[in-house]
PDB file of C-alpha atoms in Angstrom:
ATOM      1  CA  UNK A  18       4.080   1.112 -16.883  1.00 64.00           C
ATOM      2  CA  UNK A  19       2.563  -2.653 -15.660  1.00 75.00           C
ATOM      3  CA  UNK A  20      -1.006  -3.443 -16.412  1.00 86.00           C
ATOM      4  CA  UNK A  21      -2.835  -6.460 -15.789  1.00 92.00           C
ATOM      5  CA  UNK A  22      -5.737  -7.385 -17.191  1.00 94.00           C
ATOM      6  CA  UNK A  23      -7.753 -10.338 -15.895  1.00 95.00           C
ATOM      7  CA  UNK A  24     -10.280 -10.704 -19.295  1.00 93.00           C
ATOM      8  CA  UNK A  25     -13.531 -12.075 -17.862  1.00 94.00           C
ATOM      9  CA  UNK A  26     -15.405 -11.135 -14.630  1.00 93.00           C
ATOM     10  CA  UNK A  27     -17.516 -13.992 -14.180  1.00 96.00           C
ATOM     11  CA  UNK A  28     -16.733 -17.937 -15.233  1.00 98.00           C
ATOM     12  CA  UNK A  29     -19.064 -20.340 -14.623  1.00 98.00           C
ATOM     13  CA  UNK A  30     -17.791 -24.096 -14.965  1.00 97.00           C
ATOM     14  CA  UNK A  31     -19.464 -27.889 -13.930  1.00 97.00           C
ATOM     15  CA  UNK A  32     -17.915 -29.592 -11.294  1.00 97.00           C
ATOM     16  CA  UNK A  33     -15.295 -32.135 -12.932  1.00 97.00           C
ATOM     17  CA  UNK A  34     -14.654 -29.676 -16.263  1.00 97.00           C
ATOM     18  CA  UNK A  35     -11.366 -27.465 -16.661  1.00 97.00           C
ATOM     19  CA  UNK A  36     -10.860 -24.228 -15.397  1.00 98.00           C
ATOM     20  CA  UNK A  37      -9.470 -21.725 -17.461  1.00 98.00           C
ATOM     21  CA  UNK A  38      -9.017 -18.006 -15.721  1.00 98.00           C
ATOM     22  CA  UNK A  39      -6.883 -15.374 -18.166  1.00 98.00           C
ATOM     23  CA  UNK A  40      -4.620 -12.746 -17.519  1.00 97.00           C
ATOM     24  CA  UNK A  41      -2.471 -10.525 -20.037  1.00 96.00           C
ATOM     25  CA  UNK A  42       0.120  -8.037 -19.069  1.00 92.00           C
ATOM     26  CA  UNK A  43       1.782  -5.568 -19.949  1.00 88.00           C
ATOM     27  CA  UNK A  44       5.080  -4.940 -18.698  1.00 76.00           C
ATOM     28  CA  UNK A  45       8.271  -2.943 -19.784  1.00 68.00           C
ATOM     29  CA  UNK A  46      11.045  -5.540 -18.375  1.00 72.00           C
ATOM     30  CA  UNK A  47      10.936  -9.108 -17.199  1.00 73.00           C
ATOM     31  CA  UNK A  48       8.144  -9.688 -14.072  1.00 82.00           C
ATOM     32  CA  UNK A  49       7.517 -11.754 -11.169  1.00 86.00           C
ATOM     33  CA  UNK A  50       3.454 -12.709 -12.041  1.00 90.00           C
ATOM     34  CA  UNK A  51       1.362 -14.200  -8.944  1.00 93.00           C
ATOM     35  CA  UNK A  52      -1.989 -15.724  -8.847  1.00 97.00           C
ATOM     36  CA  UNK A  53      -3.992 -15.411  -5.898  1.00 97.00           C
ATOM     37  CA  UNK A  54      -7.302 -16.848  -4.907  1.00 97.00           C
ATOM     38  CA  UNK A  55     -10.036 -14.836  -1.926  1.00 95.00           C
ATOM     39  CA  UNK A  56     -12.553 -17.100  -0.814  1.00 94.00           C
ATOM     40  CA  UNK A  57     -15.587 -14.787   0.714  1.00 89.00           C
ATOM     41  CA  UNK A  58     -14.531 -12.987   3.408  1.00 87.00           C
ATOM     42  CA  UNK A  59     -11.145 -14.176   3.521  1.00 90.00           C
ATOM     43  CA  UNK A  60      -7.455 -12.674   2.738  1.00 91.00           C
ATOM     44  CA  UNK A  61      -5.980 -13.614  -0.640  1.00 94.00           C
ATOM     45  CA  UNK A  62      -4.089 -16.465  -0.611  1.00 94.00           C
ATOM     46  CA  UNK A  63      -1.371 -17.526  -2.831  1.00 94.00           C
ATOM     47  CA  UNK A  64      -1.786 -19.947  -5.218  1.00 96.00           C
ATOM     48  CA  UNK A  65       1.203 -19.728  -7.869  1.00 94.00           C
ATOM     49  CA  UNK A  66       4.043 -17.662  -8.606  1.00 91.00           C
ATOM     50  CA  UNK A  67       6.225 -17.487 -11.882  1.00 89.00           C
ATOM     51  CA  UNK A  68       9.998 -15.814 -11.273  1.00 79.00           C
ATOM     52  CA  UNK A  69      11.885 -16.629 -14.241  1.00 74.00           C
ATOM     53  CA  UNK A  70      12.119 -19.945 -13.896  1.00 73.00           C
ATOM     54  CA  UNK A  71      10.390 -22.663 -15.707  1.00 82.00           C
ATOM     55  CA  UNK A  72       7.112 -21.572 -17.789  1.00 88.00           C
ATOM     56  CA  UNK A  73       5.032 -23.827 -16.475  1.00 93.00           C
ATOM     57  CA  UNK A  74       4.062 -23.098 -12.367  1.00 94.00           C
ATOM     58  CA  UNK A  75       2.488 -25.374 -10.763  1.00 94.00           C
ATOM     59  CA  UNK A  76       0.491 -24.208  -7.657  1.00 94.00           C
ATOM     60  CA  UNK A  77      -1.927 -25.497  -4.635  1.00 94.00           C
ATOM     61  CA  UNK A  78      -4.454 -27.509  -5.713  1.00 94.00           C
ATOM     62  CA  UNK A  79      -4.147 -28.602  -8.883  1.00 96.00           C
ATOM     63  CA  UNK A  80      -3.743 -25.596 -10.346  1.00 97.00           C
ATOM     64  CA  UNK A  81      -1.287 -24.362 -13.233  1.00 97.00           C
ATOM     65  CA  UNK A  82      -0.323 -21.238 -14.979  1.00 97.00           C
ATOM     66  CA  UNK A  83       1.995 -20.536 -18.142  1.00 94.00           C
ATOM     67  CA  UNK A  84       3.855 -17.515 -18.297  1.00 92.00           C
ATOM     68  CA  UNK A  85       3.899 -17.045 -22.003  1.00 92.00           C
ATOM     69  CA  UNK A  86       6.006 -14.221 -23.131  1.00 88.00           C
ATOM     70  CA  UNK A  87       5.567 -13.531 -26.787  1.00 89.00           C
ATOM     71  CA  UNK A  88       1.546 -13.364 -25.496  1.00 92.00           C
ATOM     72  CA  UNK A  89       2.571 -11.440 -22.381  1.00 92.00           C
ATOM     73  CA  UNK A  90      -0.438 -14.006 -21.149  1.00 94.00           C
ATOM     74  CA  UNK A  91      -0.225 -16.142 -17.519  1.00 95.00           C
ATOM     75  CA  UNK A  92      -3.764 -17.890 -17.673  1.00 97.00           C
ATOM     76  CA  UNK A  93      -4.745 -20.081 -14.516  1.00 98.00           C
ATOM     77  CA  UNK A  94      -6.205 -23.454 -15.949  1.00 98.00           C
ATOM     78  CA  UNK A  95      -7.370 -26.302 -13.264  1.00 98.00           C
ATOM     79  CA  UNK A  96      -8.020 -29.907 -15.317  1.00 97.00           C
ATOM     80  CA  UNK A  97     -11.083 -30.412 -12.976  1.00 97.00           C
ATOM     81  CA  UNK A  98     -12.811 -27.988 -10.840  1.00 97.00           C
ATOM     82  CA  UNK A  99     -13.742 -28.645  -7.043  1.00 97.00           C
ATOM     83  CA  UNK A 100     -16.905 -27.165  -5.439  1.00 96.00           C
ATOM     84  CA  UNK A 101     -14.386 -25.764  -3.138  1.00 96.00           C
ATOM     85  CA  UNK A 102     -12.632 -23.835  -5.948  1.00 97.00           C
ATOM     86  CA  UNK A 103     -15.074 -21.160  -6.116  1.00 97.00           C
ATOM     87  CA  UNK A 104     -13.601 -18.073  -5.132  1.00 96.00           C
ATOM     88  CA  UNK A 105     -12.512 -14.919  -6.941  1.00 96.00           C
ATOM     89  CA  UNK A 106      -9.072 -14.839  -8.563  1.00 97.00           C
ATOM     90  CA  UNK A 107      -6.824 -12.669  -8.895  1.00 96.00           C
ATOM     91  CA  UNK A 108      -3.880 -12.367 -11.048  1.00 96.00           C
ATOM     92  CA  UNK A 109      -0.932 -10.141  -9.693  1.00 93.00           C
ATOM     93  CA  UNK A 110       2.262  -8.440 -11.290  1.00 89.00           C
ATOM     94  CA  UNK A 111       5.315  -7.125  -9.471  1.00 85.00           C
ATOM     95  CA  UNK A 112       8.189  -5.419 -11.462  1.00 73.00           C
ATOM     96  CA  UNK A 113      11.557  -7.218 -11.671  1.00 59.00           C
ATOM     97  CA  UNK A 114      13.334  -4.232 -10.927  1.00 63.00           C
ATOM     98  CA  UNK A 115      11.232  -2.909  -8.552  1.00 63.00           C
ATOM     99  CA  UNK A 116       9.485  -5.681  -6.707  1.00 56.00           C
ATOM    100  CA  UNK A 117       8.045  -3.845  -3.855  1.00 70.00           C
ATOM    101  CA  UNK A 118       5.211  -2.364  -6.531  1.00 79.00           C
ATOM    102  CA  UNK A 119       2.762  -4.552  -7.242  1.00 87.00           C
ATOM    103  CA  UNK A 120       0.129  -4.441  -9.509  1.00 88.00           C
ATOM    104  CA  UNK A 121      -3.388  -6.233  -9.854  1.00 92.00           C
ATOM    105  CA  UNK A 122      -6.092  -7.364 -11.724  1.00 93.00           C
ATOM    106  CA  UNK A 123      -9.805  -6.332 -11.599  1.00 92.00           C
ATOM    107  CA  UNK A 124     -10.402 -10.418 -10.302  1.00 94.00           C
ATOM    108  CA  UNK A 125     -12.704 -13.436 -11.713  1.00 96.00           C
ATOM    109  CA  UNK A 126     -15.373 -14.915  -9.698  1.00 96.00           C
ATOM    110  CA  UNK A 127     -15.072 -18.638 -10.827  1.00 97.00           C
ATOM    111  CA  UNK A 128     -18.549 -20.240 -10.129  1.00 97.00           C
ATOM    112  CA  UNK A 129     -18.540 -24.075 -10.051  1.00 97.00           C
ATOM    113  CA  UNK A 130     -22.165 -25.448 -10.600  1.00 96.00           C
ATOM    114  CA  UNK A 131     -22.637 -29.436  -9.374  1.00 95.00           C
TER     115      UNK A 131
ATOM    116  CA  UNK B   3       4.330 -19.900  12.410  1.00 78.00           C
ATOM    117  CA  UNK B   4       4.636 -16.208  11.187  1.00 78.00           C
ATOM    118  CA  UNK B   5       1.169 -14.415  10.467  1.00 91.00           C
ATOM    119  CA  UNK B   6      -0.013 -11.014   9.632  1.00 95.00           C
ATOM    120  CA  UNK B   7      -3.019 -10.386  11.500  1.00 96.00           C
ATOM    121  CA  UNK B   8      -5.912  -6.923  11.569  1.00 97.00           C
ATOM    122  CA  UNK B   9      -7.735  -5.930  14.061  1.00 97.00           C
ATOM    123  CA  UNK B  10     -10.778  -5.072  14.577  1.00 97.00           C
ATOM    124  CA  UNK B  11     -12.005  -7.171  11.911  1.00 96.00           C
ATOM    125  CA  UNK B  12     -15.489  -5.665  12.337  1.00 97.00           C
ATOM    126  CA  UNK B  13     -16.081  -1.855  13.318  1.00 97.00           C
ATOM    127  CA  UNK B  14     -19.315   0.377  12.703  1.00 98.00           C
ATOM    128  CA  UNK B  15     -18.663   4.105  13.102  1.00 97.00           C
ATOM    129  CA  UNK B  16     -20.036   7.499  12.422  1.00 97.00           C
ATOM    130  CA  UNK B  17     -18.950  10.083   9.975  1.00 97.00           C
ATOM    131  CA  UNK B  18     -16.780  12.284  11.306  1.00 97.00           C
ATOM    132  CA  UNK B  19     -14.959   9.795  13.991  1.00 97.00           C
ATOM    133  CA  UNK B  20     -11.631   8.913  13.466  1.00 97.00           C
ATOM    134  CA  UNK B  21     -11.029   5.214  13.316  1.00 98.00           C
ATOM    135  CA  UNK B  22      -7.802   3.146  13.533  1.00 98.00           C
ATOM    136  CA  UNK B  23      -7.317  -0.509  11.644  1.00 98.00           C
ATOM    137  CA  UNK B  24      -4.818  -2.535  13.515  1.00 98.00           C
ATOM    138  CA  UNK B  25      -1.907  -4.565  11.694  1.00 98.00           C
ATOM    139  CA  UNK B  26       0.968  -6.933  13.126  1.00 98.00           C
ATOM    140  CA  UNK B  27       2.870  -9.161  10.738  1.00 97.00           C
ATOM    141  CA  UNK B  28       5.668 -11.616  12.441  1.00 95.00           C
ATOM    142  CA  UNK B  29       7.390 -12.526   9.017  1.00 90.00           C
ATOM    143  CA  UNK B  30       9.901  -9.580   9.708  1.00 91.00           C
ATOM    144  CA  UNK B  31       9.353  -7.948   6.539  1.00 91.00           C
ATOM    145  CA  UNK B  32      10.315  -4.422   5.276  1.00 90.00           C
ATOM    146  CA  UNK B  33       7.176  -4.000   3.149  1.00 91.00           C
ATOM    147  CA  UNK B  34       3.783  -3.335   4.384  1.00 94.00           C
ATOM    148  CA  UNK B  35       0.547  -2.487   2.518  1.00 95.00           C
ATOM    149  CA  UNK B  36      -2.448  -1.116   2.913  1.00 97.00           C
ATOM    150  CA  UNK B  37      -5.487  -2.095   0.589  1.00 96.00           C
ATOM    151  CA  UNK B  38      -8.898  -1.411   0.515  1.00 96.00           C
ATOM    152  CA  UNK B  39     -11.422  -3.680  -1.705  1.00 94.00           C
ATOM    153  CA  UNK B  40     -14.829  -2.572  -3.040  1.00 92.00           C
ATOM    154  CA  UNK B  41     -17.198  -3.878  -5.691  1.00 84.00           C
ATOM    155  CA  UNK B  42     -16.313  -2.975  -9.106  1.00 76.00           C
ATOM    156  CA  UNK B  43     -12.733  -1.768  -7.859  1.00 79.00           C
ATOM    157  CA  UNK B  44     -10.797  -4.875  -7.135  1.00 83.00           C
ATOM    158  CA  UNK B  45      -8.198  -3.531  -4.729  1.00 91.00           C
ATOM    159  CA  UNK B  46      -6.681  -0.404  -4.344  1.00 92.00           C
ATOM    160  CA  UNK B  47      -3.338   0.765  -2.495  1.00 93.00           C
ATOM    161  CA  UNK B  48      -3.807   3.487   0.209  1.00 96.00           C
ATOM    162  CA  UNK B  49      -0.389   3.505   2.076  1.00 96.00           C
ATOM    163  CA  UNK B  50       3.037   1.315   1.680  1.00 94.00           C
ATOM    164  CA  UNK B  51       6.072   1.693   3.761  1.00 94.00           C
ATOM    165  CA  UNK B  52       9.419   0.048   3.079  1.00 90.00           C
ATOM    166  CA  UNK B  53      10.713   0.309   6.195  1.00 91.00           C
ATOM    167  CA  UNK B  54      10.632   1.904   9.648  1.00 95.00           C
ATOM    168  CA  UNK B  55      10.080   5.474   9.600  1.00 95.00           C
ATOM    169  CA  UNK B  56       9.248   5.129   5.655  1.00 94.00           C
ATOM    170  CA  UNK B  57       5.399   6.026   4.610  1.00 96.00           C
ATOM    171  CA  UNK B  58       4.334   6.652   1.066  1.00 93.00           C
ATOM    172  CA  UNK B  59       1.024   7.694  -0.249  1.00 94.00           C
ATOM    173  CA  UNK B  60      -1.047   5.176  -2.956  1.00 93.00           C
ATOM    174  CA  UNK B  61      -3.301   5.542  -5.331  1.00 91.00           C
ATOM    175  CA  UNK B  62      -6.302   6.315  -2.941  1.00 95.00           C
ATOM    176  CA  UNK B  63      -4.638   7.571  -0.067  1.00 96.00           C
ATOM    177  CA  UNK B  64      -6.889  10.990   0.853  1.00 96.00           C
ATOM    178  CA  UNK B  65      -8.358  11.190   4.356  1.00 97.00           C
ATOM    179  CA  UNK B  66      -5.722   8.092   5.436  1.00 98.00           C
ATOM    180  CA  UNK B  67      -2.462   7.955   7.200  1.00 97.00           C
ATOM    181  CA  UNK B  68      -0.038   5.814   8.543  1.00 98.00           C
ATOM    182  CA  UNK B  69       2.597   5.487  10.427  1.00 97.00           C
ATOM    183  CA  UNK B  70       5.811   3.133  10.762  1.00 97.00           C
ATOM    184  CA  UNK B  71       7.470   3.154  14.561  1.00 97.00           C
ATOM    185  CA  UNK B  72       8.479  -0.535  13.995  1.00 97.00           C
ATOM    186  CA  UNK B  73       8.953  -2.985  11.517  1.00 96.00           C
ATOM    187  CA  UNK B  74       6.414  -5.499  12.954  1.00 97.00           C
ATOM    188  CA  UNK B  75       3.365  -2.700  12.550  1.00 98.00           C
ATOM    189  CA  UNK B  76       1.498  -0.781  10.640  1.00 98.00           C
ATOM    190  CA  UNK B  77      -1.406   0.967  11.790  1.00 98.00           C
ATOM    191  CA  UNK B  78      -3.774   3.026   9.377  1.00 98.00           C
ATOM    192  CA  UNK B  79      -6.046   5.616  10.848  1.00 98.00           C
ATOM    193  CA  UNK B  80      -9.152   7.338   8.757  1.00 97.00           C
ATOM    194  CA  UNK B  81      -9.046  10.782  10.943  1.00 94.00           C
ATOM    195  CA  UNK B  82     -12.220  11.812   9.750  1.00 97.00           C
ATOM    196  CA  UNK B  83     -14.316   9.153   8.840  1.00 97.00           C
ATOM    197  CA  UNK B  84     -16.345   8.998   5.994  1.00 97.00           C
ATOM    198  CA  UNK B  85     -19.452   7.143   4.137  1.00 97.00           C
ATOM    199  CA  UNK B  86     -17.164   6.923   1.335  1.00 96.00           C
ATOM    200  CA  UNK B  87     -14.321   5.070   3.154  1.00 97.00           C
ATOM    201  CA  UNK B  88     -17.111   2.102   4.143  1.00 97.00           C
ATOM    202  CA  UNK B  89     -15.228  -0.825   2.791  1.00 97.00           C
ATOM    203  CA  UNK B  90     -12.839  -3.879   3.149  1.00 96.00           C
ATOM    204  CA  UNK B  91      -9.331  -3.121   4.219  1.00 98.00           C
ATOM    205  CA  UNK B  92      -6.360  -5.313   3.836  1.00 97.00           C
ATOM    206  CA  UNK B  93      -2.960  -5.246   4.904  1.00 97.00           C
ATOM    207  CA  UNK B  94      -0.047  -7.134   3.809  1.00 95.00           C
ATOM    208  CA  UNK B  95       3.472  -7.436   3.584  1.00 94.00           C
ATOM    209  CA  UNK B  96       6.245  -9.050   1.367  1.00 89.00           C
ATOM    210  CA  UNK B  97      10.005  -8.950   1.799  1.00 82.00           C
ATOM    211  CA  UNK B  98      12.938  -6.882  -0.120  1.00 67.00           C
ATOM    212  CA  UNK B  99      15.368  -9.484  -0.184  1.00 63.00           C
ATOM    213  CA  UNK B 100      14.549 -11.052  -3.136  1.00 60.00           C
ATOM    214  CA  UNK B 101      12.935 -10.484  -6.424  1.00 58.00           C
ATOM    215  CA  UNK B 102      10.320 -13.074  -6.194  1.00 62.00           C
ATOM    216  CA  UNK B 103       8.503 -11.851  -2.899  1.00 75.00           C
ATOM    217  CA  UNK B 104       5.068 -12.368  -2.594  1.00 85.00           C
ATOM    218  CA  UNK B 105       2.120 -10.680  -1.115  1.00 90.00           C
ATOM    219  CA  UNK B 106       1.156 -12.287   2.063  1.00 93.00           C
ATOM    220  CA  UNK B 107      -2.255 -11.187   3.375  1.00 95.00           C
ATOM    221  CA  UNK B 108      -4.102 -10.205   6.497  1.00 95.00           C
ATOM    222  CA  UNK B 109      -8.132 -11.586   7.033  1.00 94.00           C
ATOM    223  CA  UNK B 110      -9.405  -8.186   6.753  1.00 95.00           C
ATOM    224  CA  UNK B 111     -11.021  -5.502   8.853  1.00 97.00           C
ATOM    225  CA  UNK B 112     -14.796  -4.485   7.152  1.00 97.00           C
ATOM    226  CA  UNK B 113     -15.516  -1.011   8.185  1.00 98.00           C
ATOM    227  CA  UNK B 114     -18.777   0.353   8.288  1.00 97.00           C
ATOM    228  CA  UNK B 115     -19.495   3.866   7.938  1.00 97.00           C
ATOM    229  CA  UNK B 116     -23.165   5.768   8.848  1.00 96.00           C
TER     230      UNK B 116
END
């Protein structure tokens, strides 16, 4: 069965710092993993997608994931965080074989002080 | 450009009335999803379909139903409502042709229950 774990709730950075946001899984055969990001009271929005294809994603906004296999980890890193990149995160998992089920984190609000 | 939009994205009701959340996605997909987001619960699935005439129960799908007449809609009515069901609902959709469909979102409808 997938699982996806998003590991922190809450990450507070300073404007101009990285952003790192992490996300294991667990998965029994090769998946299609998704990051979205939900400003407040908005849809989600995607940012990144990884389909078997090269490890590194790059997204919207400046912002990266790795799909790292022998960690089943996809972590969401930014080089310098925005005052507009506050939102909650979410990280997303859809089965290769069955890609109509998808499956998703609890989310991290990322909090961007000045 | 193709959209999925919900309507009413605001409703207040009272317990016991049945209610009915609006969607209406133009991106011609099979798939269609309905979520509903509360605090502490990230989201949870309620209904999918994969195609017209095709519902399927989630994981929180008691006191809901949908129904599938077309591919471009999928409308989600609470036939009873209850305090319990006062939350965020979202609907999406993603395609079947290919193994690296995303989720694309609706805005939202927040329903109020008293």
């Amino acid at each position: 069965a997938q699982s996806v774990t998003q590991l922190d709730s809450h990450v507070s950075v300073s404007e101009g710092t990285p952003v790192l946001l992490r996300c294991n899984y667990s998965s029994s055969y090769s998946p299609s993993l998704f990051w979205y990001v939900q400003h407040p009271n908005k849809g989600l929005q995607l940012l990144l997608k990884y389909t078997s294809a090269a490890t590194l994603v790059k997204g919207i906004n400046g912002f990266e994931a790795e799909f790292k296999k022998s960690e089943t980890s996809f972590h969401l890193t930014k080089p310098s965080a925005h005052m507009s990149d506050a939102a909650e995160y979410f990280c997303v998992v859809s089965e290769a074989y069955n890609f109509n089920k998808f499956y998703f984190g609890s989310g991290t609000k990322l909090n961007v002080k000045p | 450009d193709a959209e999925i939009t919900q309507s009413p994205r605001h409703k207040i009701t009272e317990t016991g009335r049945q209610v009915t959340l609006a969607c209406h996605q133009t991106w011609n997909h099979n798939n269609m999803f309905w979520y509903r987001q509360d605090l502490g619960h990230g989201l949870r699935l309620i209904h999918y379909s994969y195609g017209v005439q095709d519902t399927n129960k989630g994981e929180v799908s008691d006191g809901y139903s949908v129904s599938r007449s077309n591919t471009e809609d999928l409308p989600l009515t609470l036939e009873s409502a209850a305090s319990s069901q006062t939350s965020v609902y979202f609907c999406a959709s993603s395609t079947s042709t290919e193994n690296t469909g995303e989720l694309f979102f609706g805005e939202g409808s927040r329903l109020t229950v008293l």
